[in-house]
């Protein structure tokens, strides 16, 4: 291996900052990237913008579309403006034709939209079946490695949210990206779940506009921008996505149950996690939810997957049940244990720095989780139990 020639991995920045951030600095020549997401979420728009940015930088591209007609792709390019109209378009579903055209044109980037519409004449079966998807992906990967062309393919998702087709599809490619978001909202999240040339679990945030996807440089400001600080049941926490801390608002609404079994509805928070927190607050903090409907929402369509947000959920629930608003400049960081104890979170220093950047002045977190190096802009209050927290907040 000492004889293998090579150095640092070369990359092509696309100048879509959030996209480059998720990939680790840009597209790697000869790599294959799979982009999945719900229908209509903006996958085709994202890939066309990436191709347009590379065209503008003087790197040739080729956009192979099997999902939409040439006219439909042209309409999108006209809406995006800029260099999108200069991207060469191939409306084709035959794999051999796509690869032959790409080999002749030698583009820096080949976009295939989508892998489920491609077929090879060497196999029987309709496009999209397991054999066709596996074989088409393998040949595209071989083409990428042999030619140095970066290949980006769109993948459909199943009802469960995973990439449709054989699991080997995700094993074949170098990078797997998921494009997520609520179709009723104007922002999207790009998340890396596999990346051979960078870190995973990084996210990029985009806003969908009439001119296409616009990178959001400060997601915390976006997610807290419309917060109504005077309303009860609202608390702020800091989520760590990869290397990026991001502030989120957690909302809770607790009301008297109208009839039948009380409802437990959560958006962005796993239902069993909510049930656990309700049981802890009932047993350890004296808050009774037995005859109450409980609704919890993580604003912006984000998902609160790490336990660091437990304390914010608990504070929001207590705020709603007491009908008393929490201070607007306060953040809550901590995992809540079954004994009602508040446990430390990882990388608290980075979370607190992001909170201070957004104007937060006070942080409630586990006593043992207070970092040794403290940001002078933010006051830290150590908490041992949720009951002690509620005593300080509500007397």
PDB file of N, CA and C in Angstrom, residues 22-123:
ATOM      1  N   UNK A  22     -22.579  19.128   4.230  1.00  0.00           N
ATOM      2  CA  UNK A  22     -23.030  17.765   4.510  1.00  0.00           C
ATOM      3  C   UNK A  22     -22.082  16.742   3.887  1.00  0.00           C
ATOM      4  N   UNK A  23     -21.593  17.033   2.674  1.00  0.00           N
ATOM      5  CA  UNK A  23     -20.692  16.096   1.993  1.00  0.00           C
ATOM      6  C   UNK A  23     -19.280  16.126   2.567  1.00  0.00           C
ATOM      7  N   UNK A  24     -18.935  17.188   3.279  1.00  0.00           N
ATOM      8  CA  UNK A  24     -17.588  17.290   3.828  1.00  0.00           C
ATOM      9  C   UNK A  24     -16.688  18.218   3.047  1.00  0.00           C
ATOM     10  N   UNK A  25     -17.284  19.066   2.191  1.00  0.00           N
ATOM     11  CA  UNK A  25     -16.488  20.030   1.437  1.00  0.00           C
ATOM     12  C   UNK A  25     -16.796  20.072  -0.042  1.00  0.00           C
ATOM     13  N   UNK A  26     -17.609  19.167  -0.539  1.00  0.00           N
ATOM     14  CA  UNK A  26     -17.956  19.156  -1.952  1.00  0.00           C
ATOM     15  C   UNK A  26     -17.981  17.741  -2.503  1.00  0.00           C
ATOM     16  N   UNK A  27     -18.261  17.628  -3.794  1.00  0.00           N
ATOM     17  CA  UNK A  27     -18.317  16.323  -4.452  1.00  0.00           C
ATOM     18  C   UNK A  27     -16.913  15.773  -4.684  1.00  0.00           C
ATOM     19  N   UNK A  28     -16.750  14.491  -4.464  1.00  0.00           N
ATOM     20  CA  UNK A  28     -15.471  13.818  -4.707  1.00  0.00           C
ATOM     21  C   UNK A  28     -15.509  13.203  -6.101  1.00  0.00           C
ATOM     22  N   UNK A  29     -14.520  13.498  -6.967  1.00  0.00           N
ATOM     23  CA  UNK A  29     -14.488  12.882  -8.301  1.00  0.00           C
ATOM     24  C   UNK A  29     -14.508  11.356  -8.207  1.00  0.00           C
ATOM     25  N   UNK A  30     -15.329  10.738  -9.051  1.00  0.00           N
ATOM     26  CA  UNK A  30     -15.417   9.285  -9.060  1.00  0.00           C
ATOM     27  C   UNK A  30     -16.280   8.688  -7.974  1.00  0.00           C
ATOM     28  N   UNK A  31     -16.974   9.535  -7.217  1.00  0.00           N
ATOM     29  CA  UNK A  31     -17.845   9.032  -6.148  1.00  0.00           C
ATOM     30  C   UNK A  31     -19.267   8.868  -6.662  1.00  0.00           C
ATOM     31  N   UNK A  32     -20.068   8.108  -5.916  1.00  0.00           N
ATOM     32  CA  UNK A  32     -21.471   7.915  -6.255  1.00  0.00           C
ATOM     33  C   UNK A  32     -22.315   8.268  -5.043  1.00  0.00           C
ATOM     34  N   UNK A  33     -23.249   9.183  -5.240  1.00  0.00           N
ATOM     35  CA  UNK A  33     -24.078   9.713  -4.160  1.00  0.00           C
ATOM     36  C   UNK A  33     -25.535   9.367  -4.432  1.00  0.00           C
ATOM     37  N   UNK A  34     -26.194   8.795  -3.439  1.00  0.00           N
ATOM     38  CA  UNK A  34     -27.616   8.452  -3.525  1.00  0.00           C
ATOM     39  C   UNK A  34     -28.410   9.450  -2.694  1.00  0.00           C
ATOM     40  N   UNK A  35     -29.421  10.068  -3.300  1.00  0.00           N
ATOM     41  CA  UNK A  35     -30.262  11.051  -2.607  1.00  0.00           C
ATOM     42  C   UNK A  35     -31.687  10.523  -2.554  1.00  0.00           C
ATOM     43  N   UNK A  36     -32.202  10.294  -1.347  1.00  0.00           N
ATOM     44  CA  UNK A  36     -33.564   9.804  -1.166  1.00  0.00           C
ATOM     45  C   UNK A  36     -34.438  10.837  -0.493  1.00  0.00           C
ATOM     46  N   UNK A  37     -35.737  10.657  -0.612  1.00  0.00           N
ATOM     47  CA  UNK A  37     -36.679  11.578   0.014  1.00  0.00           C
ATOM     48  C   UNK A  37     -38.082  11.352  -0.500  1.00  0.00           C
ATOM     49  N   UNK A  38     -39.056  11.905   0.219  1.00  0.00           N
ATOM     50  CA  UNK A  38     -40.451  11.765  -0.166  1.00  0.00           C
ATOM     51  C   UNK A  38     -40.709  12.425  -1.521  1.00  0.00           C
ATOM     52  N   UNK A  39     -41.716  11.952  -2.264  1.00  0.00           N
ATOM     53  CA  UNK A  39     -42.067  12.607  -3.531  1.00  0.00           C
ATOM     54  C   UNK A  39     -42.430  14.073  -3.307  1.00  0.00           C
ATOM     55  N   UNK A  40     -41.903  14.935  -4.174  1.00  0.00           N
ATOM     56  CA  UNK A  40     -42.240  16.352  -4.103  1.00  0.00           C
ATOM     57  C   UNK A  40     -41.461  17.145  -3.081  1.00  0.00           C
ATOM     58  N   UNK A  41     -40.500  16.517  -2.403  1.00  0.00           N
ATOM     59  CA  UNK A  41     -39.767  17.216  -1.350  1.00  0.00           C
ATOM     60  C   UNK A  41     -38.706  18.149  -1.924  1.00  0.00           C
ATOM     61  N   UNK A  42     -38.278  17.901  -3.187  1.00  0.00           N
ATOM     62  CA  UNK A  42     -37.309  18.796  -3.818  1.00  0.00           C
ATOM     63  C   UNK A  42     -36.008  18.137  -4.230  1.00  0.00           C
ATOM     64  N   UNK A  43     -35.992  16.804  -4.349  1.00  0.00           N
ATOM     65  CA  UNK A  43     -34.754  16.101  -4.722  1.00  0.00           C
ATOM     66  C   UNK A  43     -34.273  16.524  -6.106  1.00  0.00           C
ATOM     67  N   UNK A  44     -35.184  16.545  -7.073  1.00  0.00           N
ATOM     68  CA  UNK A  44     -34.800  16.908  -8.439  1.00  0.00           C
ATOM     69  C   UNK A  44     -34.330  18.351  -8.508  1.00  0.00           C
ATOM     70  N   UNK A  45     -34.989  19.221  -7.760  1.00  0.00           N
ATOM     71  CA  UNK A  45     -34.578  20.628  -7.720  1.00  0.00           C
ATOM     72  C   UNK A  45     -33.170  20.757  -7.162  1.00  0.00           C
ATOM     73  N   UNK A  46     -32.889  20.034  -6.085  1.00  0.00           N
ATOM     74  CA  UNK A  46     -31.560  20.088  -5.472  1.00  0.00           C
ATOM     75  C   UNK A  46     -30.487  19.636  -6.451  1.00  0.00           C
ATOM     76  N   UNK A  47     -30.709  18.505  -7.112  1.00  0.00           N
ATOM     77  CA  UNK A  47     -29.684  17.972  -8.007  1.00  0.00           C
ATOM     78  C   UNK A  47     -29.495  18.844  -9.241  1.00  0.00           C
ATOM     79  N   UNK A  48     -30.582  19.442  -9.734  1.00  0.00           N
ATOM     80  CA  UNK A  48     -30.449  20.351 -10.869  1.00  0.00           C
ATOM     81  C   UNK A  48     -29.666  21.599 -10.463  1.00  0.00           C
ATOM     82  N   UNK A  49     -29.883  22.079  -9.238  1.00  0.00           N
ATOM     83  CA  UNK A  49     -29.121  23.231  -8.763  1.00  0.00           C
ATOM     84  C   UNK A  49     -27.641  22.893  -8.610  1.00  0.00           C
ATOM     85  N   UNK A  50     -27.346  21.696  -8.107  1.00  0.00           N
ATOM     86  CA  UNK A  50     -25.950  21.266  -7.984  1.00  0.00           C
ATOM     87  C   UNK A  50     -25.294  21.229  -9.362  1.00  0.00           C
ATOM     88  N   UNK A  51     -25.994  20.650 -10.344  1.00  0.00           N
ATOM     89  CA  UNK A  51     -25.459  20.594 -11.705  1.00  0.00           C
ATOM     90  C   UNK A  51     -25.251  21.994 -12.268  1.00  0.00           C
ATOM     91  N   UNK A  52     -26.206  22.890 -12.018  1.00  0.00           N
ATOM     92  CA  UNK A  52     -26.100  24.262 -12.519  1.00  0.00           C
ATOM     93  C   UNK A  52     -24.906  24.985 -11.909  1.00  0.00           C
ATOM     94  N   UNK A  53     -24.661  24.749 -10.617  1.00  0.00           N
ATOM     95  CA  UNK A  53     -23.530  25.400  -9.951  1.00  0.00           C
ATOM     96  C   UNK A  53     -22.200  24.916 -10.530  1.00  0.00           C
ATOM     97  N   UNK A  54     -22.110  23.626 -10.830  1.00  0.00           N
ATOM     98  CA  UNK A  54     -20.876  23.107 -11.419  1.00  0.00           C
ATOM     99  C   UNK A  54     -20.694  23.610 -12.843  1.00  0.00           C
ATOM    100  N   UNK A  55     -21.788  23.696 -13.605  1.00  0.00           N
ATOM    101  CA  UNK A  55     -21.712  24.264 -14.957  1.00  0.00           C
ATOM    102  C   UNK A  55     -21.192  25.693 -14.899  1.00  0.00           C
ATOM    103  N   UNK A  56     -21.707  26.469 -13.951  1.00  0.00           N
ATOM    104  CA  UNK A  56     -21.277  27.862 -13.813  1.00  0.00           C
ATOM    105  C   UNK A  56     -19.801  27.957 -13.444  1.00  0.00           C
ATOM    106  N   UNK A  57     -19.291  26.926 -12.757  1.00  0.00           N
ATOM    107  CA  UNK A  57     -17.881  26.916 -12.356  1.00  0.00           C
ATOM    108  C   UNK A  57     -16.979  26.345 -13.450  1.00  0.00           C
ATOM    109  N   UNK A  58     -17.562  26.012 -14.602  1.00  0.00           N
ATOM    110  CA  UNK A  58     -16.770  25.511 -15.713  1.00  0.00           C
ATOM    111  C   UNK A  58     -16.564  24.012 -15.726  1.00  0.00           C
ATOM    112  N   UNK A  59     -17.338  23.287 -14.911  1.00  0.00           N
ATOM    113  CA  UNK A  59     -17.244  21.824 -14.901  1.00  0.00           C
ATOM    114  C   UNK A  59     -18.455  21.251 -15.640  1.00  0.00           C
ATOM    115  N   UNK A  60     -18.249  20.517 -16.731  1.00  0.00           N
ATOM    116  CA  UNK A  60     -19.379  20.014 -17.529  1.00  0.00           C
ATOM    117  C   UNK A  60     -20.209  18.992 -16.763  1.00  0.00           C
ATOM    118  N   UNK A  61     -21.495  18.970 -17.044  1.00  0.00           N
ATOM    119  CA  UNK A  61     -22.414  18.051 -16.375  1.00  0.00           C
ATOM    120  C   UNK A  61     -23.330  17.399 -17.401  1.00  0.00           C
ATOM    121  N   UNK A  62     -24.063  16.387 -16.953  1.00  0.00           N
ATOM    122  CA  UNK A  62     -25.090  15.741 -17.773  1.00  0.00           C
ATOM    123  C   UNK A  62     -26.219  15.320 -16.851  1.00  0.00           C
ATOM    124  N   UNK A  63     -27.433  15.717 -17.193  1.00  0.00           N
ATOM    125  CA  UNK A  63     -28.610  15.401 -16.375  1.00  0.00           C
ATOM    126  C   UNK A  63     -29.464  14.404 -17.140  1.00  0.00           C
ATOM    127  N   UNK A  64     -29.520  13.158 -16.668  1.00  0.00           N
ATOM    128  CA  UNK A  64     -30.316  12.105 -17.305  1.00  0.00           C
ATOM    129  C   UNK A  64     -31.618  11.942 -16.541  1.00  0.00           C
ATOM    130  N   UNK A  65     -32.729  12.226 -17.192  1.00  0.00           N
ATOM    131  CA  UNK A  65     -34.032  12.182 -16.529  1.00  0.00           C
ATOM    132  C   UNK A  65     -34.900  11.078 -17.108  1.00  0.00           C
ATOM    133  N   UNK A  66     -35.344  10.181 -16.222  1.00  0.00           N
ATOM    134  CA  UNK A  66     -36.323   9.185 -16.610  1.00  0.00           C
ATOM    135  C   UNK A  66     -37.649   9.425 -15.932  1.00  0.00           C
ATOM    136  N   UNK A  67     -37.647  10.283 -14.913  1.00  0.00           N
ATOM    137  CA  UNK A  67     -38.864  10.597 -14.161  1.00  0.00           C
ATOM    138  C   UNK A  67     -39.749  11.573 -14.917  1.00  0.00           C
ATOM    139  N   UNK A  68     -39.127  12.600 -15.491  1.00  0.00           N
ATOM    140  CA  UNK A  68     -39.874  13.683 -16.116  1.00  0.00           C
ATOM    141  C   UNK A  68     -39.461  13.834 -17.570  1.00  0.00           C
ATOM    142  N   UNK A  69     -40.340  14.435 -18.348  1.00  0.00           N
ATOM    143  CA  UNK A  69     -40.027  14.705 -19.742  1.00  0.00           C
ATOM    144  C   UNK A  69     -39.041  15.865 -19.831  1.00  0.00           C
ATOM    145  N   UNK A  70     -38.452  16.030 -21.008  1.00  0.00           N
ATOM    146  CA  UNK A  70     -37.514  17.134 -21.211  1.00  0.00           C
ATOM    147  C   UNK A  70     -38.198  18.476 -20.975  1.00  0.00           C
ATOM    148  N   UNK A  71     -39.465  18.585 -21.367  1.00  0.00           N
ATOM    149  CA  UNK A  71     -40.194  19.841 -21.184  1.00  0.00           C
ATOM    150  C   UNK A  71     -40.385  20.153 -19.704  1.00  0.00           C
ATOM    151  N   UNK A  72     -40.697  19.134 -18.908  1.00  0.00           N
ATOM    152  CA  UNK A  72     -40.887  19.352 -17.473  1.00  0.00           C
ATOM    153  C   UNK A  72     -39.590  19.797 -16.800  1.00  0.00           C
ATOM    154  N   UNK A  73     -38.482  19.186 -17.197  1.00  0.00           N
ATOM    155  CA  UNK A  73     -37.194  19.588 -16.627  1.00  0.00           C
ATOM    156  C   UNK A  73     -36.849  21.009 -17.052  1.00  0.00           C
ATOM    157  N   UNK A  74     -37.184  21.360 -18.293  1.00  0.00           N
ATOM    158  CA  UNK A  74     -36.917  22.724 -18.773  1.00  0.00           C
ATOM    159  C   UNK A  74     -37.700  23.750 -17.963  1.00  0.00           C
ATOM    160  N   UNK A  75     -38.953  23.427 -17.626  1.00  0.00           N
ATOM    161  CA  UNK A  75     -39.749  24.350 -16.814  1.00  0.00           C
ATOM    162  C   UNK A  75     -39.079  24.598 -15.462  1.00  0.00           C
ATOM    163  N   UNK A  76     -38.535  23.545 -14.863  1.00  0.00           N
ATOM    164  CA  UNK A  76     -37.846  23.711 -13.582  1.00  0.00           C
ATOM    165  C   UNK A  76     -36.586  24.549 -13.765  1.00  0.00           C
ATOM    166  N   UNK A  77     -35.849  24.289 -14.836  1.00  0.00           N
ATOM    167  CA  UNK A  77     -34.628  25.055 -15.088  1.00  0.00           C
ATOM    168  C   UNK A  77     -34.940  26.530 -15.297  1.00  0.00           C
ATOM    169  N   UNK A  78     -36.028  26.828 -16.013  1.00  0.00           N
ATOM    170  CA  UNK A  78     -36.422  28.227 -16.225  1.00  0.00           C
ATOM    171  C   UNK A  78     -36.761  28.897 -14.901  1.00  0.00           C
ATOM    172  N   UNK A  79     -37.399  28.156 -14.008  1.00  0.00           N
ATOM    173  CA  UNK A  79     -37.761  28.720 -12.700  1.00  0.00           C
ATOM    174  C   UNK A  79     -36.518  28.991 -11.863  1.00  0.00           C
ATOM    175  N   UNK A  80     -35.533  28.091 -11.946  1.00  0.00           N
ATOM    176  CA  UNK A  80     -34.310  28.274 -11.175  1.00  0.00           C
ATOM    177  C   UNK A  80     -33.460  29.403 -11.724  1.00  0.00           C
ATOM    178  N   UNK A  81     -33.490  29.587 -13.048  1.00  0.00           N
ATOM    179  CA  UNK A  81     -32.698  30.644 -13.656  1.00  0.00           C
ATOM    180  C   UNK A  81     -31.214  30.339 -13.609  1.00  0.00           C
ATOM    181  N   UNK A  82     -30.401  31.368 -13.854  1.00  0.00           N
ATOM    182  CA  UNK A  82     -28.952  31.204 -13.796  1.00  0.00           C
ATOM    183  C   UNK A  82     -28.455  30.205 -14.823  1.00  0.00           C
ATOM    184  N   UNK A  83     -27.567  29.319 -14.385  1.00  0.00           N
ATOM    185  CA  UNK A  83     -26.935  28.355 -15.286  1.00  0.00           C
ATOM    186  C   UNK A  83     -27.736  27.072 -15.447  1.00  0.00           C
ATOM    187  N   UNK A  84     -28.920  26.989 -14.824  1.00  0.00           N
ATOM    188  CA  UNK A  84     -29.702  25.751 -14.907  1.00  0.00           C
ATOM    189  C   UNK A  84     -30.076  25.418 -16.345  1.00  0.00           C
ATOM    190  N   UNK A  85     -30.350  26.454 -17.144  1.00  0.00           N
ATOM    191  CA  UNK A  85     -30.736  26.224 -18.536  1.00  0.00           C
ATOM    192  C   UNK A  85     -29.562  25.727 -19.378  1.00  0.00           C
ATOM    193  N   UNK A  86     -28.338  25.854 -18.869  1.00  0.00           N
ATOM    194  CA  UNK A  86     -27.151  25.430 -19.616  1.00  0.00           C
ATOM    195  C   UNK A  86     -26.780  23.972 -19.349  1.00  0.00           C
ATOM    196  N   UNK A  87     -27.475  23.327 -18.413  1.00  0.00           N
ATOM    197  CA  UNK A  87     -27.156  21.933 -18.081  1.00  0.00           C
ATOM    198  C   UNK A  87     -27.630  21.013 -19.208  1.00  0.00           C
ATOM    199  N   UNK A  88     -26.750  20.225 -19.829  1.00  0.00           N
ATOM    200  CA  UNK A  88     -27.176  19.294 -20.879  1.00  0.00           C
ATOM    201  C   UNK A  88     -28.165  18.268 -20.328  1.00  0.00           C
ATOM    202  N   UNK A  89     -29.228  18.019 -21.092  1.00  0.00           N
ATOM    203  CA  UNK A  89     -30.302  17.142 -20.633  1.00  0.00           C
ATOM    204  C   UNK A  89     -30.431  15.931 -21.543  1.00  0.00           C
ATOM    205  N   UNK A  90     -30.572  14.761 -20.924  1.00  0.00           N
ATOM    206  CA  UNK A  90     -30.802  13.515 -21.655  1.00  0.00           C
ATOM    207  C   UNK A  90     -32.042  12.854 -21.076  1.00  0.00           C
ATOM    208  N   UNK A  91     -33.132  12.814 -21.843  1.00  0.00           N
ATOM    209  CA  UNK A  91     -34.356  12.147 -21.398  1.00  0.00           C
ATOM    210  C   UNK A  91     -34.271  10.688 -21.831  1.00  0.00           C
ATOM    211  N   UNK A  92     -33.815   9.829 -20.938  1.00  0.00           N
ATOM    212  CA  UNK A  92     -33.516   8.447 -21.303  1.00  0.00           C
ATOM    213  C   UNK A  92     -33.617   7.545 -20.075  1.00  0.00           C
ATOM    214  N   UNK A  93     -34.118   6.319 -20.294  1.00  0.00           N
ATOM    215  CA  UNK A  93     -34.194   5.346 -19.203  1.00  0.00           C
ATOM    216  C   UNK A  93     -33.330   4.113 -19.456  1.00  0.00           C
ATOM    217  N   UNK A  94     -32.752   4.008 -20.649  1.00  0.00           N
ATOM    218  CA  UNK A  94     -31.896   2.860 -20.970  1.00  0.00           C
ATOM    219  C   UNK A  94     -30.495   3.098 -20.411  1.00  0.00           C
ATOM    220  N   UNK A  95     -30.047   2.212 -19.542  1.00  0.00           N
ATOM    221  CA  UNK A  95     -28.762   2.395 -18.869  1.00  0.00           C
ATOM    222  C   UNK A  95     -27.608   2.458 -19.857  1.00  0.00           C
ATOM    223  N   UNK A  96     -27.607   1.563 -20.846  1.00  0.00           N
ATOM    224  CA  UNK A  96     -26.508   1.544 -21.805  1.00  0.00           C
ATOM    225  C   UNK A  96     -26.390   2.872 -22.544  1.00  0.00           C
ATOM    226  N   UNK A  97     -27.526   3.468 -22.898  1.00  0.00           N
ATOM    227  CA  UNK A  97     -27.508   4.761 -23.592  1.00  0.00           C
ATOM    228  C   UNK A  97     -26.992   5.867 -22.681  1.00  0.00           C
ATOM    229  N   UNK A  98     -27.418   5.837 -21.423  1.00  0.00           N
ATOM    230  CA  UNK A  98     -26.973   6.859 -20.463  1.00  0.00           C
ATOM    231  C   UNK A  98     -25.464   6.791 -20.276  1.00  0.00           C
ATOM    232  N   UNK A  99     -24.928   5.589 -20.068  1.00  0.00           N
ATOM    233  CA  UNK A  99     -23.490   5.450 -19.835  1.00  0.00           C
ATOM    234  C   UNK A  99     -22.700   5.783 -21.096  1.00  0.00           C
ATOM    235  N   UNK A 100     -23.191   5.375 -22.264  1.00  0.00           N
ATOM    236  CA  UNK A 100     -22.492   5.677 -23.515  1.00  0.00           C
ATOM    237  C   UNK A 100     -22.433   7.183 -23.751  1.00  0.00           C
ATOM    238  N   UNK A 101     -23.542   7.869 -23.496  1.00  0.00           N
ATOM    239  CA  UNK A 101     -23.570   9.325 -23.667  1.00  0.00           C
ATOM    240  C   UNK A 101     -22.623  10.006 -22.691  1.00  0.00           C
ATOM    241  N   UNK A 102     -22.627   9.527 -21.448  1.00  0.00           N
ATOM    242  CA  UNK A 102     -21.732  10.109 -20.448  1.00  0.00           C
ATOM    243  C   UNK A 102     -20.269   9.845 -20.796  1.00  0.00           C
ATOM    244  N   UNK A 103     -19.967   8.657 -21.303  1.00  0.00           N
ATOM    245  CA  UNK A 103     -18.591   8.340 -21.682  1.00  0.00           C
ATOM    246  C   UNK A 103     -18.120   9.225 -22.827  1.00  0.00           C
ATOM    247  N   UNK A 104     -19.035   9.542 -23.746  1.00  0.00           N
ATOM    248  CA  UNK A 104     -18.690  10.393 -24.887  1.00  0.00           C
ATOM    249  C   UNK A 104     -18.478  11.846 -24.460  1.00  0.00           C
ATOM    250  N   UNK A 105     -19.326  12.350 -23.557  1.00  0.00           N
ATOM    251  CA  UNK A 105     -19.264  13.756 -23.157  1.00  0.00           C
ATOM    252  C   UNK A 105     -18.265  13.999 -22.027  1.00  0.00           C
ATOM    253  N   UNK A 106     -17.922  12.953 -21.275  1.00  0.00           N
ATOM    254  CA  UNK A 106     -16.972  13.041 -20.153  1.00  0.00           C
ATOM    255  C   UNK A 106     -17.313  14.173 -19.190  1.00  0.00           C
ATOM    256  N   UNK A 107     -18.512  14.161 -18.597  1.00  0.00           N
ATOM    257  CA  UNK A 107     -18.876  15.232 -17.663  1.00  0.00           C
ATOM    258  C   UNK A 107     -18.186  15.050 -16.313  1.00  0.00           C
ATOM    259  N   UNK A 108     -18.078  16.144 -15.572  1.00  0.00           N
ATOM    260  CA  UNK A 108     -17.589  16.050 -14.196  1.00  0.00           C
ATOM    261  C   UNK A 108     -18.652  15.425 -13.307  1.00  0.00           C
ATOM    262  N   UNK A 109     -19.921  15.706 -13.633  1.00  0.00           N
ATOM    263  CA  UNK A 109     -21.042  15.187 -12.839  1.00  0.00           C
ATOM    264  C   UNK A 109     -22.106  14.603 -13.744  1.00  0.00           C
ATOM    265  N   UNK A 110     -22.542  13.387 -13.421  1.00  0.00           N
ATOM    266  CA  UNK A 110     -23.688  12.763 -14.074  1.00  0.00           C
ATOM    267  C   UNK A 110     -24.801  12.639 -13.047  1.00  0.00           C
ATOM    268  N   UNK A 111     -25.963  13.213 -13.351  1.00  0.00           N
ATOM    269  CA  UNK A 111     -27.138  13.105 -12.485  1.00  0.00           C
ATOM    270  C   UNK A 111     -28.113  12.128 -13.122  1.00  0.00           C
ATOM    271  N   UNK A 112     -28.593  11.163 -12.351  1.00  0.00           N
ATOM    272  CA  UNK A 112     -29.581  10.190 -12.832  1.00  0.00           C
ATOM    273  C   UNK A 112     -30.833  10.316 -11.978  1.00  0.00           C
ATOM    274  N   UNK A 113     -31.928  10.668 -12.596  1.00  0.00           N
ATOM    275  CA  UNK A 113     -33.193  10.905 -11.890  1.00  0.00           C
ATOM    276  C   UNK A 113     -34.290  10.044 -12.541  1.00  0.00           C
ATOM    277  N   UNK A 114     -34.551   8.864 -12.043  1.00  0.00           N
ATOM    278  CA  UNK A 114     -34.070   8.274 -10.815  1.00  0.00           C
ATOM    279  C   UNK A 114     -33.537   6.875 -11.116  1.00  0.00           C
ATOM    280  N   UNK A 115     -32.924   6.235 -10.133  1.00  0.00           N
ATOM    281  CA  UNK A 115     -32.367   4.900 -10.316  1.00  0.00           C
ATOM    282  C   UNK A 115     -33.469   3.879 -10.570  1.00  0.00           C
ATOM    283  N   UNK A 116     -34.686   4.143 -10.052  1.00  0.00           N
ATOM    284  CA  UNK A 116     -35.797   3.195 -10.229  1.00  0.00           C
ATOM    285  C   UNK A 116     -36.398   3.227 -11.632  1.00  0.00           C
ATOM    286  N   UNK A 117     -36.046   4.231 -12.444  1.00  0.00           N
ATOM    287  CA  UNK A 117     -36.575   4.290 -13.811  1.00  0.00           C
ATOM    288  C   UNK A 117     -35.601   3.703 -14.825  1.00  0.00           C
ATOM    289  N   UNK A 118     -34.376   3.431 -14.412  1.00  0.00           N
ATOM    290  CA  UNK A 118     -33.386   2.877 -15.332  1.00  0.00           C
ATOM    291  C   UNK A 118     -33.597   1.377 -15.537  1.00  0.00           C
ATOM    292  N   UNK A 119     -33.192   0.905 -16.713  1.00  0.00           N
ATOM    293  CA  UNK A 119     -33.216  -0.540 -16.960  1.00  0.00           C
ATOM    294  C   UNK A 119     -32.060  -0.893 -17.889  1.00  0.00           C
ATOM    295  N   UNK A 120     -31.618  -2.125 -17.786  1.00  0.00           N
ATOM    296  CA  UNK A 120     -30.609  -2.643 -18.702  1.00  0.00           C
ATOM    297  C   UNK A 120     -31.216  -3.784 -19.503  1.00  0.00           C
ATOM    298  N   UNK A 121     -30.884  -3.842 -20.780  1.00  0.00           N
ATOM    299  CA  UNK A 121     -31.430  -4.894 -21.647  1.00  0.00           C
ATOM    300  C   UNK A 121     -30.803  -6.256 -21.357  1.00  0.00           C
ATOM    301  N   UNK A 122     -29.763  -6.282 -20.535  1.00  0.00           N
ATOM    302  CA  UNK A 122     -29.121  -7.556 -20.201  1.00  0.00           C
ATOM    303  C   UNK A 122     -29.925  -8.362 -19.187  1.00  0.00           C
ATOM    304  N   UNK A 123     -30.905  -7.728 -18.556  1.00  0.00           N
ATOM    305  CA  UNK A 123     -31.738  -8.408 -17.565  1.00  0.00           C
ATOM    306  C   UNK A 123     -33.199  -8.309 -17.958  1.00  0.00           C
TER     307      UNK A 123
END
